[in-house]
Backbone as numpy.savetxt, mean C-alpha at the origin, in Angstrom:
# Nx Ny Nz CAx CAy CAz Cx Cy Cz
-16.10 6.77 13.02 -15.09 7.78 13.36 -15.15 8.93 12.37
-15.04 10.15 12.87 -14.96 11.33 12.02 -13.50 11.66 11.77
-13.12 11.75 10.49 -11.73 11.98 10.13 -11.48 13.46 9.84
-10.40 13.99 10.37 -10.00 15.37 10.11 -9.14 15.50 8.86
-8.36 14.46 8.58 -7.34 14.53 7.54 -7.57 13.59 6.37
-8.67 12.86 6.40 -8.98 11.90 5.35 -10.40 12.11 4.86
-10.64 11.73 3.62 -11.99 11.63 3.08 -12.19 10.17 2.65
-13.27 9.57 3.09 -13.55 8.17 2.78 -14.73 8.10 1.81
-14.54 7.38 0.71 -15.59 7.24 -0.29 -15.88 5.76 -0.50
-17.15 5.43 -0.72 -17.56 4.05 -0.99 -18.34 3.99 -2.30
-18.02 3.02 -3.14 -18.75 2.82 -4.39 -18.48 1.43 -4.93
-19.54 0.65 -5.11 -19.45 -0.66 -5.78 -18.36 -1.55 -5.19
-18.43 -1.79 -3.90 -17.52 -2.69 -3.18 -16.09 -2.17 -3.08
-15.89 -0.92 -3.45 -14.56 -0.31 -3.38 -14.61 0.87 -2.40
-13.65 0.91 -1.49 -13.49 2.05 -0.59 -12.26 2.83 -1.02
-12.39 4.14 -1.05 -11.25 5.00 -1.38 -10.92 5.86 -0.17
-9.68 5.76 0.27 -9.16 6.58 1.37 -8.36 7.70 0.72
-8.81 8.93 0.93 -8.16 10.08 0.29 -7.41 10.90 1.33
-6.10 11.02 1.15 -5.32 11.91 2.02 -5.77 13.34 1.71
-6.16 14.07 2.75 -6.85 15.34 2.51 -6.24 16.49 3.31
-4.93 16.66 3.14 -4.24 17.83 3.69 -3.45 18.50 2.56
-4.13 18.89 1.50 -3.41 19.42 0.33 -2.60 20.67 0.63
-3.01 21.42 1.66 -2.30 22.67 1.98 -0.88 22.42 2.48
-0.60 21.19 2.96 0.75 20.82 3.38 1.25 19.63 2.59
0.77 19.51 1.35 1.18 18.44 0.44 0.94 17.06 1.04
-0.14 16.96 1.83 -0.55 15.71 2.47 0.52 15.12 3.37
1.36 15.97 3.93 2.32 15.52 4.92 1.57 15.02 6.15
2.09 13.98 6.79 1.34 13.43 7.91 1.93 13.83 9.26
1.02 13.91 10.22 1.38 14.13 11.62 0.78 12.99 12.44
0.87 13.08 13.77 0.39 11.97 14.59 -1.11 11.72 14.43
-1.88 12.77 14.18 -3.32 12.60 13.99 -3.63 11.87 12.69
-2.98 12.28 11.64 -3.20 11.64 10.34 -2.75 10.18 10.36
-1.64 9.91 11.02 -1.15 8.53 11.14 -2.20 7.67 11.85
-2.75 8.17 12.94 -3.77 7.43 13.68 -5.02 7.22 12.82
-5.39 8.22 12.05 -6.58 8.11 11.21 -6.37 7.09 10.08
-5.22 7.10 9.45 -4.94 6.13 8.39 -4.97 4.72 8.96
-4.35 4.55 10.12 -4.34 3.23 10.77 -5.76 2.75 11.04
-6.58 3.63 11.60 -7.96 3.27 11.91 -8.74 2.95 10.64
-8.59 3.76 9.62 -9.35 3.58 8.38 -9.04 2.23 7.73
-7.77 1.86 7.67 -7.41 0.59 7.05 -7.84 -0.60 7.90
-7.74 -0.48 9.21 -8.21 -1.56 10.08 -9.71 -1.74 9.93
-10.44 -0.64 9.88 -11.89 -0.68 9.77 -12.34 -1.24 8.43
-11.79 -0.71 7.35 -12.20 -1.15 6.01 -11.69 -2.54 5.70
-10.54 -2.89 6.25 -10.02 -4.23 6.04 -10.91 -5.31 6.63
-11.66 -4.96 7.67 -12.58 -5.91 8.29 -14.01 -5.78 7.84
-14.26 -4.92 6.86 -15.62 -4.68 6.37 -15.95 -5.66 5.24
-16.92 -6.53 5.47 -17.27 -7.55 4.48 -17.83 -6.96 3.19
-18.31 -5.72 3.24 -18.86 -5.08 2.05 -17.78 -4.48 1.15
-16.57 -4.40 1.65 -15.46 -3.81 0.89 -14.58 -4.92 0.34
-14.34 -4.88 -0.97 -13.49 -5.90 -1.59 -12.15 -5.36 -2.06
-12.02 -4.05 -2.15 -10.75 -3.45 -2.55 -10.69 -2.04 -1.98
-9.46 -1.57 -1.74 -9.25 -0.24 -1.19 -8.28 0.52 -2.09
-8.63 1.76 -2.37 -7.75 2.66 -3.12 -7.24 3.72 -2.16
-5.93 3.93 -2.16 -5.33 5.01 -1.37 -4.97 6.13 -2.34
-5.64 7.25 -2.21 -5.47 8.38 -3.12 -5.16 9.64 -2.32
-5.06 10.78 -3.01 -4.74 12.03 -2.32 -5.31 13.21 -3.09
-5.66 14.24 -2.36 -6.08 15.51 -2.96 -4.88 16.45 -3.09
-4.91 17.30 -4.11 -3.85 18.29 -4.27 -2.78 17.88 -5.25
-1.71 18.64 -5.29 -0.67 18.44 -6.29 0.30 17.33 -5.90
0.42 17.02 -4.61 1.34 15.99 -4.15 0.57 14.82 -3.56
1.13 13.62 -3.69 0.52 12.46 -3.04 0.80 12.52 -1.55
2.09 12.61 -1.17 2.44 12.75 0.24 3.89 13.20 0.35
4.10 14.26 1.10 5.45 14.83 1.24 6.19 14.28 2.45
5.67 13.23 3.09 6.33 12.68 4.26 5.83 13.31 5.54
6.74 13.60 6.47 6.35 14.13 7.77 6.06 15.62 7.74
5.03 16.01 8.47 4.67 17.42 8.59 5.77 18.17 9.36
6.09 19.38 8.90 7.18 20.15 9.50 6.93 20.46 10.98
5.70 20.84 11.32 5.40 21.16 12.71 5.51 19.93 13.60
5.10 18.80 13.07 5.23 17.53 13.79 6.71 17.21 14.01
7.52 17.42 12.98 8.95 17.13 13.08 9.65 18.11 14.03
9.19 19.36 14.06 9.77 20.32 15.01 9.53 19.87 16.44
8.34 19.36 16.69 8.01 18.90 18.05 8.91 17.74 18.47
9.29 16.90 17.48 10.14 15.74 17.79 11.49 16.15 18.35
11.95 17.36 18.00 13.27 17.80 18.46 13.36 17.85 19.98
12.23 18.01 20.64 12.21 18.09 22.10 11.71 16.81 22.76
11.49 15.78 21.96 11.01 14.51 22.51 12.11 13.82 23.31
11.71 13.10 24.33 12.62 12.20 25.04 12.81 10.94 24.18
13.83 10.14 24.45 13.98 8.89 23.70 12.73 8.01 23.75
12.08 7.97 24.91 10.86 7.16 25.03 9.75 7.71 24.15
9.61 9.03 24.10 8.60 9.64 23.25 8.89 9.39 21.76
10.15 9.44 21.39 10.52 9.17 20.01 10.19 7.72 19.63
10.46 6.80 20.55 10.14 5.40 20.26 8.64 5.21 20.09
7.86 5.82 20.98 6.40 5.69 20.90 5.87 6.29 19.62
6.41 7.43 19.22 5.98 8.10 18.01 6.32 7.26 16.79
7.54 6.74 16.73 7.96 5.90 15.61 7.14 4.62 15.57
6.76 4.10 16.73 5.96 2.88 16.78 4.59 3.09 16.16
4.02 4.29 16.31 2.72 4.58 15.70 2.83 4.57 14.18
3.92 5.15 13.65 4.13 5.12 12.21 4.33 3.69 11.73
5.09 2.90 12.47 5.32 1.51 12.10 4.02 0.71 12.10
3.15 1.00 13.07 1.85 0.32 13.13 1.00 0.67 11.92
1.01 1.94 11.52 0.26 2.36 10.33 0.73 1.60 9.10
2.03 1.55 8.89 2.58 0.87 7.71 2.25 -0.62 7.73
2.39 -1.24 8.88 2.10 -2.68 8.97 0.62 -2.96 8.76
-0.24 -2.08 9.25 -1.69 -2.26 9.08 -2.07 -2.24 7.60
-1.48 -1.33 6.84 -1.76 -1.29 5.39 -1.17 -2.52 4.70
0.07 -2.84 5.04 0.76 -3.97 4.40 0.03 -5.28 4.64
-0.52 -5.45 5.84 -1.19 -6.70 6.20 -2.71 -6.64 6.00
-3.21 -5.57 5.42 -4.65 -5.46 5.18 -5.12 -6.65 4.34
-6.18 -7.32 4.75 -6.64 -8.49 3.99 -7.23 -8.15 2.63
-7.58 -6.89 2.42 -8.14 -6.46 1.13 -7.02 -5.94 0.23
-7.13 -6.14 -1.07 -6.11 -5.57 -1.96 -6.14 -4.05 -1.91
-4.94 -3.45 -1.92 -4.81 -2.01 -1.80 -4.08 -1.45 -3.03
-4.71 -0.51 -3.69 -4.10 0.17 -4.84 -3.73 1.59 -4.43
-2.49 1.97 -4.67 -2.08 3.36 -4.48 -2.30 4.11 -5.79
-3.05 5.18 -5.71 -3.33 6.03 -6.88 -2.51 7.31 -6.70
-1.33 7.33 -7.31 -0.35 8.37 -7.05 -0.45 9.45 -8.12
-1.04 10.57 -7.74 -1.30 11.65 -8.69 -0.23 12.74 -8.66
0.75 12.60 -7.72 1.76 13.62 -7.59 2.97 13.11 -6.83
3.82 14.03 -6.41 5.10 13.66 -5.81 4.95 12.89 -4.51
5.96 12.07 -4.25 5.96 11.17 -3.11 7.34 11.22 -2.46
7.41 11.76 -1.26 8.71 11.93 -0.60 8.73 11.23 0.75
9.92 10.76 1.11 10.20 10.23 2.45 9.12 9.22 2.90
8.46 9.50 4.03 7.43 8.58 4.51 6.31 8.36 3.54
6.08 9.33 2.66 5.07 9.15 1.61 5.43 8.02 0.67
6.73 7.86 0.41 7.18 6.74 -0.41 6.95 5.42 0.32
7.07 5.47 1.64 6.75 4.29 2.43 5.29 3.90 2.31
4.40 4.89 2.28 2.97 4.61 2.08 2.74 3.87 0.77
3.44 4.29 -0.28 3.30 3.64 -1.58 3.84 2.21 -1.52
4.97 2.04 -0.85 5.63 0.73 -0.83 4.81 -0.34 -0.13
3.94 0.04 0.80 3.14 -0.98 1.51 1.88 -1.36 0.76
1.56 -0.67 -0.33 0.38 -1.01 -1.12 0.68 -2.18 -2.06
-0.35 -2.88 -2.48 -0.17 -4.05 -3.33 0.11 -3.69 -4.78
-0.58 -2.68 -5.27 -0.45 -2.25 -6.65 -0.33 -0.73 -6.66
0.57 -0.22 -7.49 0.79 1.23 -7.54 0.60 1.72 -8.97
-0.35 2.64 -9.13 -0.56 3.32 -10.41 -0.16 4.78 -10.19
0.74 5.29 -11.02 1.25 6.64 -10.82 1.26 7.43 -12.12
1.11 8.73 -11.99 1.22 9.60 -13.16 2.68 9.68 -13.58
2.89 9.87 -14.86 4.26 9.87 -15.38 5.07 11.09 -14.96
4.42 12.09 -14.38 5.13 13.29 -13.91 5.52 13.22 -12.44
5.11 12.18 -11.74 5.40 12.07 -10.30 6.89 11.92 -10.05
7.36 12.55 -8.99 8.75 12.42 -8.55 8.77 11.71 -7.20
9.81 10.91 -6.99 9.96 10.15 -5.76 11.29 10.49 -5.12
11.33 10.47 -3.78 12.59 10.81 -3.11 12.59 10.26 -1.69
13.67 9.61 -1.34 13.92 9.20 0.04 14.86 10.25 0.62
14.28 11.31 1.13 15.02 12.54 1.42 15.58 12.64 2.84
15.41 11.60 3.64 15.70 11.71 5.08 17.12 12.15 5.40
18.13 11.64 4.66 19.51 11.96 5.05 19.83 13.45 4.88
19.02 14.15 4.07 19.25 15.58 3.89 19.04 16.37 5.17
18.25 15.82 6.09 18.00 16.52 7.35 18.53 15.72 8.54
19.49 14.85 8.24 20.16 14.12 9.31 19.43 12.91 9.85
18.45 12.41 9.10 17.69 11.24 9.54 17.92 10.07 8.58
17.32 8.94 8.86 17.36 7.79 7.97 15.94 7.24 7.82
15.64 6.58 6.69 14.28 6.06 6.47 14.07 4.71 7.16
14.30 4.67 8.44 14.33 3.40 9.16 12.98 2.69 9.18
11.93 3.40 9.57 10.63 2.75 9.76 10.06 2.23 8.46
10.29 2.95 7.36 9.75 2.51 6.07 10.68 1.53 5.37
11.90 1.35 5.88 12.91 0.59 5.15 12.54 -0.86 4.83
11.87 -1.62 5.73 11.55 -3.00 5.35 10.69 -3.08 4.08
9.79 -2.14 3.94 8.85 -2.17 2.81 9.48 -1.60 1.54
10.27 -0.54 1.70 10.91 0.06 0.53 11.95 -0.89 -0.05
12.71 -1.55 0.81 13.72 -2.50 0.32 13.05 -3.68 -0.37
11.92 -4.16 0.17 11.16 -5.21 -0.51 10.72 -4.75 -1.90
10.34 -3.48 -2.00 9.78 -2.97 -3.26 10.84 -2.72 -4.32
11.98 -2.12 -3.93 12.96 -1.71 -4.95 14.25 -2.50 -4.91
14.43 -3.34 -3.91 15.64 -4.16 -3.83 16.75 -3.47 -3.05
17.69 -4.28 -2.57 18.76 -3.77 -1.71 19.69 -2.80 -2.45
20.06 -3.14 -3.68 21.01 -2.30 -4.40 20.47 -0.89 -4.63
19.24 -0.80 -5.15 18.64 0.52 -5.37 18.41 1.25 -4.05
18.04 0.52 -3.02 17.83 1.15 -1.71 19.11 1.77 -1.19
20.23 1.07 -1.36 21.50 1.65 -0.91 21.74 2.99 -1.59
21.52 3.04 -2.89 21.76 4.29 -3.61 20.84 5.41 -3.13
19.55 5.16 -3.16 18.60 6.25 -2.90 18.47 6.60 -1.42
18.77 5.65 -0.54 18.80 5.97 0.89 19.92 6.95 1.21
21.09 6.80 0.56 22.25 7.60 0.96 22.46 8.84 0.09
21.84 8.89 -1.09 22.00 10.09 -1.92 20.84 11.05 -1.82
19.67 10.55 -1.43 18.45 11.37 -1.38 18.15 12.01 -2.73
18.56 11.34 -3.81 18.25 11.84 -5.14 16.75 11.70 -5.42
16.21 12.64 -6.16 14.87 12.46 -6.69 14.94 11.52 -7.88
13.91 10.68 -8.03 13.85 9.84 -9.22 12.45 9.86 -9.80
12.37 9.63 -11.08 11.13 9.79 -11.83 10.21 8.59 -11.68
8.98 8.77 -12.14 8.03 7.66 -12.16 8.53 6.55 -13.06
9.20 6.92 -14.15 9.76 5.91 -15.05 10.80 5.05 -14.32
11.68 5.71 -13.57 12.67 4.96 -12.79 11.99 4.12 -11.72
10.98 4.70 -11.06 10.25 3.95 -10.03 9.61 2.70 -10.61
9.14 2.78 -11.84 8.56 1.61 -12.48 9.63 0.56 -12.78
10.78 1.01 -13.26 11.87 0.08 -13.54 12.35 -0.62 -12.28
12.29 0.08 -11.16 12.73 -0.50 -9.89 11.69 -1.44 -9.27
10.44 -1.36 -9.76 9.39 -2.23 -9.23 8.48 -1.57 -8.22
8.73 -0.30 -7.90 7.87 0.41 -6.95 6.53 0.75 -7.58
6.55 1.17 -8.84 5.35 1.54 -9.59 5.04 0.43 -10.59
3.77 0.03 -10.66 3.37 -1.02 -11.60 2.78 -0.46 -12.89
1.99 0.59 -12.76 1.37 1.22 -13.92 1.74 2.70 -13.94
2.35 3.15 -15.03 2.71 4.57 -15.18 1.92 5.13 -16.37
1.12 6.14 -16.11 0.22 6.67 -17.13 0.20 8.19 -17.06
-0.38 8.80 -18.07 -0.59 10.25 -18.04 -1.66 10.57 -17.02
-1.70 11.82 -16.58 -2.70 12.24 -15.60 -4.11 11.97 -16.10
-4.31 12.16 -17.40 -5.64 11.97 -17.99 -6.09 10.51 -17.94
-5.16 9.58 -17.83 -5.51 8.16 -17.87 -5.39 7.48 -16.51
-5.10 8.25 -15.45 -4.91 7.63 -14.14 -6.20 6.98 -13.63
-7.32 7.67 -13.74 -8.60 7.10 -13.29 -8.91 5.81 -14.05
-8.70 5.83 -15.35 -8.98 4.65 -16.17 -8.08 3.48 -15.77
-6.81 3.77 -15.51 -5.88 2.73 -15.11 -6.31 2.07 -13.81
-6.70 2.88 -12.83 -7.15 2.33 -11.54 -8.45 1.55 -11.72
-9.34 2.04 -12.57 -10.61 1.34 -12.82 -10.37 -0.04 -13.42
-9.43 -0.15 -14.32 -9.12 -1.45 -14.93 -8.53 -2.41 -13.91
-7.68 -1.89 -13.04 -7.12 -2.73 -11.98 -8.22 -3.22 -11.04
-9.14 -2.33 -10.68 -10.24 -2.72 -9.81 -11.14 -3.75 -10.48
-11.38 -3.60 -11.77 -12.19 -4.56 -12.50 -11.58 -5.95 -12.41
-10.26 -6.03 -12.56 -9.58 -7.32 -12.46 -9.69 -7.90 -11.05
-9.53 -7.06 -10.04 -9.61 -7.53 -8.66 -11.00 -8.02 -8.31
-12.01 -7.28 -8.74 -13.39 -7.63 -8.39 -13.90 -8.85 -9.14
-13.21 -9.22 -10.21 -13.59 -10.43 -10.96 -13.11 -11.70 -10.26
-12.16 -11.55 -9.36 -11.57 -12.70 -8.69 -12.31 -13.06 -7.41
-12.08 -14.27 -6.94 -12.65 -14.72 -5.68 -12.13 -13.87 -4.53
-13.02 -13.25 -3.72 -12.55 -12.43 -2.60 -11.64 -13.19 -1.64
-12.02 -14.42 -1.33 -11.20 -15.21 -0.42 -9.85 -15.55 -1.04
-9.86 -15.88 -2.33 -8.60 -16.23 -2.99 -7.66 -15.03 -3.06
-8.21 -13.85 -3.27 -7.37 -12.65 -3.30 -6.70 -12.43 -1.94
-7.47 -12.55 -0.88 -6.91 -12.41 0.46 -5.83 -13.44 0.73
-6.11 -14.68 0.35 -5.15 -15.75 0.59 -3.92 -15.62 -0.29
-4.09 -15.11 -1.51 -2.95 -14.90 -2.40 -2.02 -13.83 -1.85
-2.61 -12.76 -1.28 -1.80 -11.73 -0.62 -0.99 -12.34 0.52
-1.65 -13.11 1.34 -0.98 -13.72 2.48 0.11 -14.69 2.02
-0.16 -15.41 0.92 0.81 -16.36 0.39 2.11 -15.68 -0.02
2.00 -14.55 -0.69 3.21 -13.82 -1.11 4.04 -13.42 0.09
3.38 -12.88 1.13 4.11 -12.48 2.33 4.81 -13.67 2.98
4.14 -14.83 2.96 4.70 -16.01 3.63 5.85 -16.63 2.84
5.79 -16.56 1.51 6.76 -17.27 0.68 7.96 -16.42 0.31
7.76 -15.13 0.12 8.83 -14.25 -0.38 10.08 -14.33 0.50
11.20 -14.56 -0.15 12.48 -14.58 0.55 12.80 -15.87 1.27
11.89 -16.84 1.26 12.13 -18.09 1.95 12.98 -19.03 1.09
13.88 -19.79 1.71 14.66 -20.77 0.94 13.76 -21.91 0.48
14.09 -22.48 -0.67 13.30 -23.56 -1.23 13.66 -24.86 -0.52
12.89 -25.19 0.50 13.14 -26.38 1.31 11.96 -27.34 1.21
12.15 -28.53 1.75 11.07 -29.50 1.78 9.90 -28.98 2.62
10.22 -28.26 3.68 9.17 -27.69 4.53 8.35 -26.67 3.75
9.04 -25.81 2.99 8.33 -24.81 2.20 7.44 -25.48 1.16
7.96 -26.47 0.49 7.16 -27.18 -0.52 5.95 -27.84 0.12
6.14 -28.44 1.29 5.01 -29.06 1.99 3.97 -28.01 2.38
4.44 -26.82 2.75 3.51 -25.74 3.10 2.67 -25.33 1.89
3.30 -25.25 0.72 2.55 -24.85 -0.47 1.54 -25.93 -0.87
1.89 -27.17 -0.67 0.95 -28.27 -0.93 -0.27 -28.13 -0.03
-0.02 -27.82 1.24 -1.11 -27.64 2.19 -1.97 -26.45 1.81
-1.35 -25.39 1.34 -2.09 -24.19 0.94 -3.06 -24.48 -0.20
-2.60 -25.17 -1.23 -3.49 -25.43 -2.36 -4.58 -26.43 -1.98
-4.24 -27.37 -1.09 -5.25 -28.33 -0.64 -6.37 -27.62 0.12
-6.00 -26.66 0.98 -7.00 -25.93 1.75 -7.88 -25.06 0.86
-7.28 -24.38 -0.09 -8.07 -23.47 -0.92 -8.99 -24.25 -1.86
-8.55 -25.43 -2.31 -9.41 -26.27 -3.15 -10.66 -26.72 -2.39
-10.48 -26.94 -1.09 -11.60 -27.42 -0.27 -12.46 -26.28 0.26
-12.06 -25.03 0.04 -12.82 -23.90 0.56 -14.11 -23.71 -0.23
-15.04 -22.96 0.35 -16.32 -22.72 -0.31 -16.15 -22.04 -1.66
-15.36 -20.98 -1.69 -15.17 -20.27 -2.95 -14.30 -21.07 -3.92
-13.38 -21.87 -3.40 -12.58 -22.72 -4.27 -13.44 -23.73 -5.01
-14.33 -24.36 -4.27 -15.23 -25.34 -4.89 -16.18 -24.65 -5.87
-16.71 -23.49 -5.48 -17.63 -22.77 -6.34 -16.95 -22.31 -7.62
-15.73 -21.83 -7.51 -15.01 -21.34 -8.68 -14.75 -22.43 -9.70
-14.34 -23.59 -9.23 -14.08 -24.71 -10.14 -15.37 -25.19 -10.78
-16.44 -25.30 -9.97 -17.73 -25.73 -10.54 -18.20 -24.75 -11.60
-18.11 -23.45 -11.31 -18.55 -22.44 -12.26 -17.76 -22.52 -13.55
-16.47 -22.75 -13.45 -15.63 -22.87 -14.65 -16.06 -24.07 -15.48
-16.28 -25.21 -14.82 -16.65 -26.43 -15.54 -18.06 -26.33 -16.13
-18.94 -25.61 -15.42 -20.32 -25.46 -15.88 -20.52 -24.26 -16.80
-19.42 -23.56 -17.10 -19.43 -22.41 -18.01 -20.44 -21.34 -17.57
-20.37 -20.98 -16.28 -21.22 -19.93 -15.73 -20.39 -19.02 -14.86
-20.98 -17.89 -14.47 -20.29 -16.98 -13.57 -20.28 -17.54 -12.15
-19.19 -17.38 -11.42 -19.19 -17.81 -10.02 -20.08 -16.91 -9.19
-20.40 -17.35 -7.98 -21.38 -16.65 -7.15 -20.97 -15.24 -6.82
-19.66 -14.96 -6.69 -19.24 -13.61 -6.31 -19.40 -12.59 -7.44
-19.76 -13.05 -8.64 -20.00 -12.14 -9.75 -21.49 -12.02 -10.07
-22.34 -12.67 -9.30 -23.78 -12.65 -9.60 -24.53 -11.70 -8.69
């Protein structure tokens, strides 16, 4: 597929998806949403890719919805609005459920739906000058489609505040809330992402995928006998897997596992 709004880069088992509409602060429209969805589905199923970085060109990471796209929505029928919102929801779910680890490389401000893009990534590295804002209520809307992921990332209490005040908050605050994992200067952002990728690529590809799935399955569940039995089954399956057996043998034999050779 030829992308109009994205640049795709490949290097050493890592794919980088770059939001490439800097003239509108990487705000997304229906075309960009479809392209992001396609890119993550495609790269998520690519055996040659072990990690994905979501980055952006320009001064902002993502300003949310494109103004022209939002103007068009004013004349949408209820059915058209539902279909449009469903496409955004599909994009977010595709990233969230991507089998490959996803790092958000946030080089600038992140507003509204752009904050949702960050929230669905597994690891977030951001510059210390980045500003974040859930700005929807300022224009009479609510952050409904991104809300499941943002609330998971920052918690219910913080979500209540920032959903209803539309206050801007700093990268430092975003880190304290759990949205940002690594906060660095602009000069160290590349290095920070490289170190994260090094850690990911050192691990078993299958185990990384299964660990991602495990978090989604366990988070928020009550501690029951059924849940405990499920975790027992999970570790039993991974121990019997090809990479599980290889990893343990390599550790005992004091050698590198096959995925590092």
